[in-house]
Tab-separated table of N, CA and C in Angstrom:
chain	number	residue	atom	x	y	z
A	957	UNK	N	2.226	-2.071	-9.669
A	957	UNK	CA	3.231	-3.102	-9.522
A	957	UNK	C	2.912	-4.016	-8.347
A	958	UNK	N	2.358	-3.478	-7.272
A	958	UNK	CA	2.038	-4.294	-6.104
A	958	UNK	C	0.624	-4.832	-6.144
A	959	UNK	N	-0.205	-4.296	-7.024
A	959	UNK	CA	-1.575	-4.760	-7.130
A	959	UNK	C	-2.542	-4.071	-6.176
A	960	UNK	N	-2.062	-3.105	-5.423
A	960	UNK	CA	-2.921	-2.416	-4.464
A	960	UNK	C	-3.715	-1.271	-5.095
A	961	UNK	N	-3.249	-0.752	-6.199
A	961	UNK	CA	-3.915	0.383	-6.831
A	961	UNK	C	-4.691	-0.104	-8.040
A	962	UNK	N	-5.974	0.168	-8.031
A	962	UNK	CA	-6.856	-0.173	-9.144
A	962	UNK	C	-7.193	1.100	-9.913
A	963	UNK	N	-7.685	0.967	-11.134
A	963	UNK	CA	-8.061	2.169	-11.884
A	963	UNK	C	-9.081	3.049	-11.151
A	964	UNK	N	-9.982	2.459	-10.353
A	964	UNK	CA	-10.971	3.290	-9.661
A	964	UNK	C	-10.297	4.189	-8.629
A	965	UNK	N	-9.150	3.773	-8.095
A	965	UNK	CA	-8.406	4.645	-7.183
A	965	UNK	C	-7.962	5.919	-7.906
A	966	UNK	N	-7.490	5.741	-9.111
A	966	UNK	CA	-7.037	6.881	-9.912
A	966	UNK	C	-8.207	7.804	-10.215
A	967	UNK	N	-9.336	7.231	-10.564
A	967	UNK	CA	-10.504	8.051	-10.884
A	967	UNK	C	-11.011	8.801	-9.651
A	968	UNK	N	-10.944	8.177	-8.485
A	968	UNK	CA	-11.368	8.848	-7.254
A	968	UNK	C	-10.442	10.020	-6.931
A	969	UNK	N	-9.147	9.825	-7.117
A	969	UNK	CA	-8.201	10.911	-6.875
A	969	UNK	C	-8.414	12.038	-7.883
A	970	UNK	N	-8.677	11.688	-9.135
A	970	UNK	CA	-8.945	12.712	-10.150
A	970	UNK	C	-10.206	13.500	-9.809
A	971	UNK	N	-11.220	12.826	-9.290
A	971	UNK	CA	-12.443	13.511	-8.875
A	971	UNK	C	-12.151	14.489	-7.741
A	972	UNK	N	-11.403	14.047	-6.756
A	972	UNK	CA	-11.056	14.933	-5.635
A	972	UNK	C	-10.207	16.113	-6.099
A	973	UNK	N	-9.330	15.869	-7.053
A	973	UNK	CA	-8.531	16.957	-7.604
A	973	UNK	C	-9.426	17.973	-8.319
A	974	UNK	N	-10.441	17.506	-9.012
A	974	UNK	CA	-11.377	18.414	-9.671
A	974	UNK	C	-12.169	19.240	-8.681
A	975	UNK	N	-12.581	18.624	-7.570
A	975	UNK	CA	-13.293	19.371	-6.525
A	975	UNK	C	-12.381	20.435	-5.930
A	976	UNK	N	-11.118	20.074	-5.668
A	976	UNK	CA	-10.171	21.041	-5.117
A	976	UNK	C	-9.923	22.183	-6.100
A	977	UNK	N	-9.858	21.862	-7.383
A	977	UNK	CA	-9.642	22.900	-8.391
A	977	UNK	C	-10.829	23.850	-8.468
A	978	UNK	N	-12.033	23.330	-8.290
A	978	UNK	CA	-13.213	24.204	-8.362
A	978	UNK	C	-13.237	25.205	-7.206
A	979	UNK	N	-12.561	24.887	-6.125
A	979	UNK	CA	-12.446	25.838	-5.009
A	979	UNK	C	-11.243	26.754	-5.206
A	980	UNK	N	-10.141	26.186	-5.704
A	980	UNK	CA	-8.894	26.927	-5.820
A	980	UNK	C	-8.908	27.944	-6.954
A	981	UNK	N	-9.526	27.626	-8.065
A	981	UNK	CA	-9.500	28.501	-9.234
A	981	UNK	C	-10.103	29.878	-8.968
A	982	UNK	N	-11.307	29.986	-8.410
A	982	UNK	CA	-11.832	31.331	-8.126
A	982	UNK	C	-10.990	32.089	-7.108
A	983	UNK	N	-10.423	31.372	-6.153
A	983	UNK	CA	-9.572	32.022	-5.159
A	983	UNK	C	-8.316	32.599	-5.807
A	984	UNK	N	-7.718	31.841	-6.707
A	984	UNK	CA	-6.503	32.304	-7.392
A	984	UNK	C	-6.795	33.528	-8.248
A	985	UNK	N	-7.914	33.500	-8.930
A	985	UNK	CA	-8.243	34.644	-9.787
A	985	UNK	C	-8.563	35.887	-8.974
A	986	UNK	N	-9.152	35.712	-7.802
A	986	UNK	CA	-9.417	36.844	-6.932
A	986	UNK	C	-8.111	37.409	-6.386
A	987	UNK	N	-7.202	36.546	-6.022
A	987	UNK	CA	-5.909	36.987	-5.490
A	987	UNK	C	-5.070	37.675	-6.559
A	988	UNK	N	-5.310	37.355	-7.815
A	988	UNK	CA	-4.541	37.959	-8.891
A	988	UNK	C	-4.691	39.475	-8.910
A	989	UNK	N	-5.870	39.960	-8.616
A	989	UNK	CA	-6.092	41.416	-8.562
A	989	UNK	C	-5.222	42.045	-7.486
A	990	UNK	N	-5.117	41.406	-6.342
A	990	UNK	CA	-4.293	41.939	-5.263
A	990	UNK	C	-2.811	41.897	-5.605
A	991	UNK	N	-2.412	40.917	-6.368
A	991	UNK	CA	-0.992	40.752	-6.683
A	991	UNK	C	-0.533	41.722	-7.769
A	992	UNK	N	-1.282	41.834	-8.858
A	992	UNK	CA	-0.812	42.619	-10.003
A	992	UNK	C	-1.451	43.992	-10.107
A	993	UNK	N	-2.568	44.221	-9.453
A	993	UNK	CA	-3.247	45.510	-9.543
A	993	UNK	C	-4.165	45.587	-10.751
A	994	UNK	N	-4.963	46.630	-10.781
A	994	UNK	CA	-5.956	46.776	-11.856
A	994	UNK	C	-5.324	47.013	-13.228
A	995	UNK	N	-4.189	47.705	-13.272
A	995	UNK	CA	-3.580	48.058	-14.558
A	995	UNK	C	-3.077	46.842	-15.320
A	996	UNK	N	-2.635	45.824	-14.609
A	996	UNK	CA	-2.065	44.652	-15.268
A	996	UNK	C	-2.945	43.411	-15.148
A	997	UNK	N	-4.157	43.567	-14.698
A	997	UNK	CA	-5.032	42.417	-14.460
A	997	UNK	C	-5.355	41.665	-15.747
A	998	UNK	N	-5.646	42.387	-16.818
A	998	UNK	CA	-5.990	41.724	-18.080
A	998	UNK	C	-4.798	40.930	-18.603
A	999	UNK	N	-3.596	41.516	-18.528
A	999	UNK	CA	-2.402	40.803	-18.986
A	999	UNK	C	-2.144	39.559	-18.139
A	1000	UNK	N	-2.306	39.675	-16.830
A	1000	UNK	CA	-2.061	38.546	-15.934
A	1000	UNK	C	-3.073	37.430	-16.182
A	1001	UNK	N	-4.326	37.771	-16.359
A	1001	UNK	CA	-5.340	36.746	-16.609
A	1001	UNK	C	-5.128	36.096	-17.976
A	1002	UNK	N	-4.697	36.880	-18.959
A	1002	UNK	CA	-4.421	36.317	-20.281
A	1002	UNK	C	-3.253	35.343	-20.215
A	1003	UNK	N	-2.204	35.712	-19.488
A	1003	UNK	CA	-1.047	34.840	-19.354
A	1003	UNK	C	-1.417	33.552	-18.617
A	1004	UNK	N	-2.233	33.666	-17.587
A	1004	UNK	CA	-2.681	32.481	-16.859
A	1004	UNK	C	-3.516	31.577	-17.762
A	1005	UNK	N	-4.380	32.143	-18.560
A	1005	UNK	CA	-5.228	31.367	-19.461
A	1005	UNK	C	-4.402	30.643	-20.518
A	1006	UNK	N	-3.385	31.313	-21.044
A	1006	UNK	CA	-2.506	30.663	-22.023
A	1006	UNK	C	-1.798	29.481	-21.375
A	1007	UNK	N	-1.325	29.656	-20.142
A	1007	UNK	CA	-0.675	28.553	-19.438
A	1007	UNK	C	-1.613	27.388	-19.201
A	1008	UNK	N	-2.852	27.678	-18.843
A	1008	UNK	CA	-3.830	26.606	-18.628
A	1008	UNK	C	-4.137	25.861	-19.927
A	1009	UNK	N	-4.305	26.602	-21.003
A	1009	UNK	CA	-4.621	25.974	-22.292
A	1009	UNK	C	-3.461	25.110	-22.762
A	1010	UNK	N	-2.230	25.610	-22.619
A	1010	UNK	CA	-1.079	24.803	-23.018
A	1010	UNK	C	-0.976	23.536	-22.166
A	1011	UNK	N	-1.258	23.659	-20.889
A	1011	UNK	CA	-1.238	22.490	-20.015
A	1011	UNK	C	-2.306	21.485	-20.374
A	1012	UNK	N	-3.484	21.981	-20.744
A	1012	UNK	CA	-4.571	21.078	-21.123
A	1012	UNK	C	-4.315	20.403	-22.468
A	1013	UNK	N	-3.509	21.044	-23.309
A	1013	UNK	CA	-3.197	20.449	-24.606
A	1013	UNK	C	-2.038	19.467	-24.503
A	1014	UNK	N	-0.998	19.831	-23.789
A	1014	UNK	CA	0.187	18.983	-23.747
A	1014	UNK	C	0.085	17.880	-22.699
A	1015	UNK	N	-0.648	18.110	-21.612
A	1015	UNK	CA	-0.745	17.126	-20.538
A	1015	UNK	C	-1.312	15.791	-20.981
A	1016	UNK	N	-2.487	15.766	-21.598
A	1016	UNK	CA	-3.029	14.479	-22.065
A	1016	UNK	C	-2.157	13.813	-23.129
A	1017	UNK	N	-1.531	14.619	-23.966
A	1017	UNK	CA	-0.654	14.058	-24.996
A	1017	UNK	C	0.535	13.341	-24.359
A	1018	UNK	N	1.193	14.017	-23.425
A	1018	UNK	CA	2.343	13.414	-22.745
A	1018	UNK	C	1.896	12.234	-21.888
A	1019	UNK	N	0.744	12.372	-21.208
A	1019	UNK	CA	0.229	11.261	-20.413
A	1019	UNK	C	-0.076	10.037	-21.260
A	1020	UNK	N	-0.634	10.243	-22.429
A	1020	UNK	CA	-0.901	9.133	-23.335
A	1020	UNK	C	0.371	8.475	-23.827
A	1021	UNK	N	1.379	9.292	-24.119
A	1021	UNK	CA	2.661	8.727	-24.537
A	1021	UNK	C	3.289	7.883	-23.434
A	1022	UNK	N	3.293	8.423	-22.217
A	1022	UNK	CA	3.893	7.692	-21.093
A	1022	UNK	C	3.120	6.412	-20.819
A	1023	UNK	N	1.794	6.490	-20.837
A	1023	UNK	CA	0.986	5.294	-20.607
A	1023	UNK	C	1.210	4.264	-21.708
A	1024	UNK	N	1.287	4.709	-22.940
A	1024	UNK	CA	1.510	3.787	-24.046
A	1024	UNK	C	2.892	3.157	-24.029
A	1025	UNK	N	3.896	3.915	-23.624
A	1025	UNK	CA	5.262	3.393	-23.622
A	1025	UNK	C	5.576	2.549	-22.394
A	1026	UNK	N	5.090	2.977	-21.225
A	1026	UNK	CA	5.490	2.313	-19.988
A	1026	UNK	C	4.383	1.491	-19.339
A	1027	UNK	N	3.136	1.819	-19.592
A	1027	UNK	CA	2.029	1.120	-18.952
A	1027	UNK	C	1.361	2.002	-17.907
A	1028	UNK	N	0.186	1.559	-17.457
A	1028	UNK	CA	-0.643	2.357	-16.552
A	1028	UNK	C	0.028	2.568	-15.195
A	1029	UNK	N	0.566	1.513	-14.615
A	1029	UNK	CA	1.174	1.599	-13.290
A	1029	UNK	C	2.413	2.480	-13.307
A	1030	UNK	N	3.259	2.302	-14.285
A	1030	UNK	CA	4.477	3.093	-14.381
A	1030	UNK	C	4.160	4.560	-14.645
A	1031	UNK	N	3.130	4.823	-15.425
A	1031	UNK	CA	2.719	6.206	-15.669
A	1031	UNK	C	2.228	6.856	-14.382
A	1032	UNK	N	1.505	6.106	-13.571
A	1032	UNK	CA	1.029	6.630	-12.294
A	1032	UNK	C	2.210	6.925	-11.372
A	1033	UNK	N	3.184	6.038	-11.325
A	1033	UNK	CA	4.378	6.269	-10.506
A	1033	UNK	C	5.125	7.500	-10.997
A	1034	UNK	N	5.193	7.679	-12.303
A	1034	UNK	CA	5.845	8.853	-12.877
A	1034	UNK	C	5.140	10.132	-12.443
A	1035	UNK	N	3.821	10.135	-12.473
A	1035	UNK	CA	3.054	11.315	-12.047
A	1035	UNK	C	3.275	11.599	-10.564
A	1036	UNK	N	3.321	10.549	-9.748
A	1036	UNK	CA	3.585	10.738	-8.322
A	1036	UNK	C	4.967	11.359	-8.118
A	1037	UNK	N	5.964	10.895	-8.857
A	1037	UNK	CA	7.305	11.456	-8.729
A	1037	UNK	C	7.338	12.930	-9.135
A	1038	UNK	N	6.640	13.288	-10.188
A	1038	UNK	CA	6.590	14.676	-10.630
A	1038	UNK	C	5.935	15.547	-9.554
A	1039	UNK	N	4.851	15.056	-8.938
A	1039	UNK	CA	4.190	15.815	-7.881
A	1039	UNK	C	5.092	15.975	-6.665
A	1040	UNK	N	5.832	14.938	-6.312
A	1040	UNK	CA	6.744	15.029	-5.168
A	1040	UNK	C	7.885	16.006	-5.451
A	1041	UNK	N	8.384	16.019	-6.672
A	1041	UNK	CA	9.433	16.970	-7.037
A	1041	UNK	C	8.900	18.401	-6.956
A	1042	UNK	N	7.674	18.606	-7.399
A	1042	UNK	CA	7.115	19.966	-7.409
A	1042	UNK	C	6.792	20.477	-6.006
A	1043	UNK	N	6.635	19.560	-5.045
A	1043	UNK	CA	6.389	19.990	-3.666
A	1043	UNK	C	7.631	20.653	-3.108
């Protein structure tokens, strides 16, 4: 809306998010053993994988809908609001 954010800004943030995920994912899976123990590790990892797959399937679909209905800038503002709420 203000003209300060270009698409390359979004791509740079997405790249940084991917780098952070590549560090965070192995750490989370290692911590899972400490949290649930050996007896429930397979169930916990399966549940986490289902959540990731559902997120990967529904996220782009919803993002495409929001971008198509509201536009690129408004979709970005919507994502920022969702992240602020989740904090």
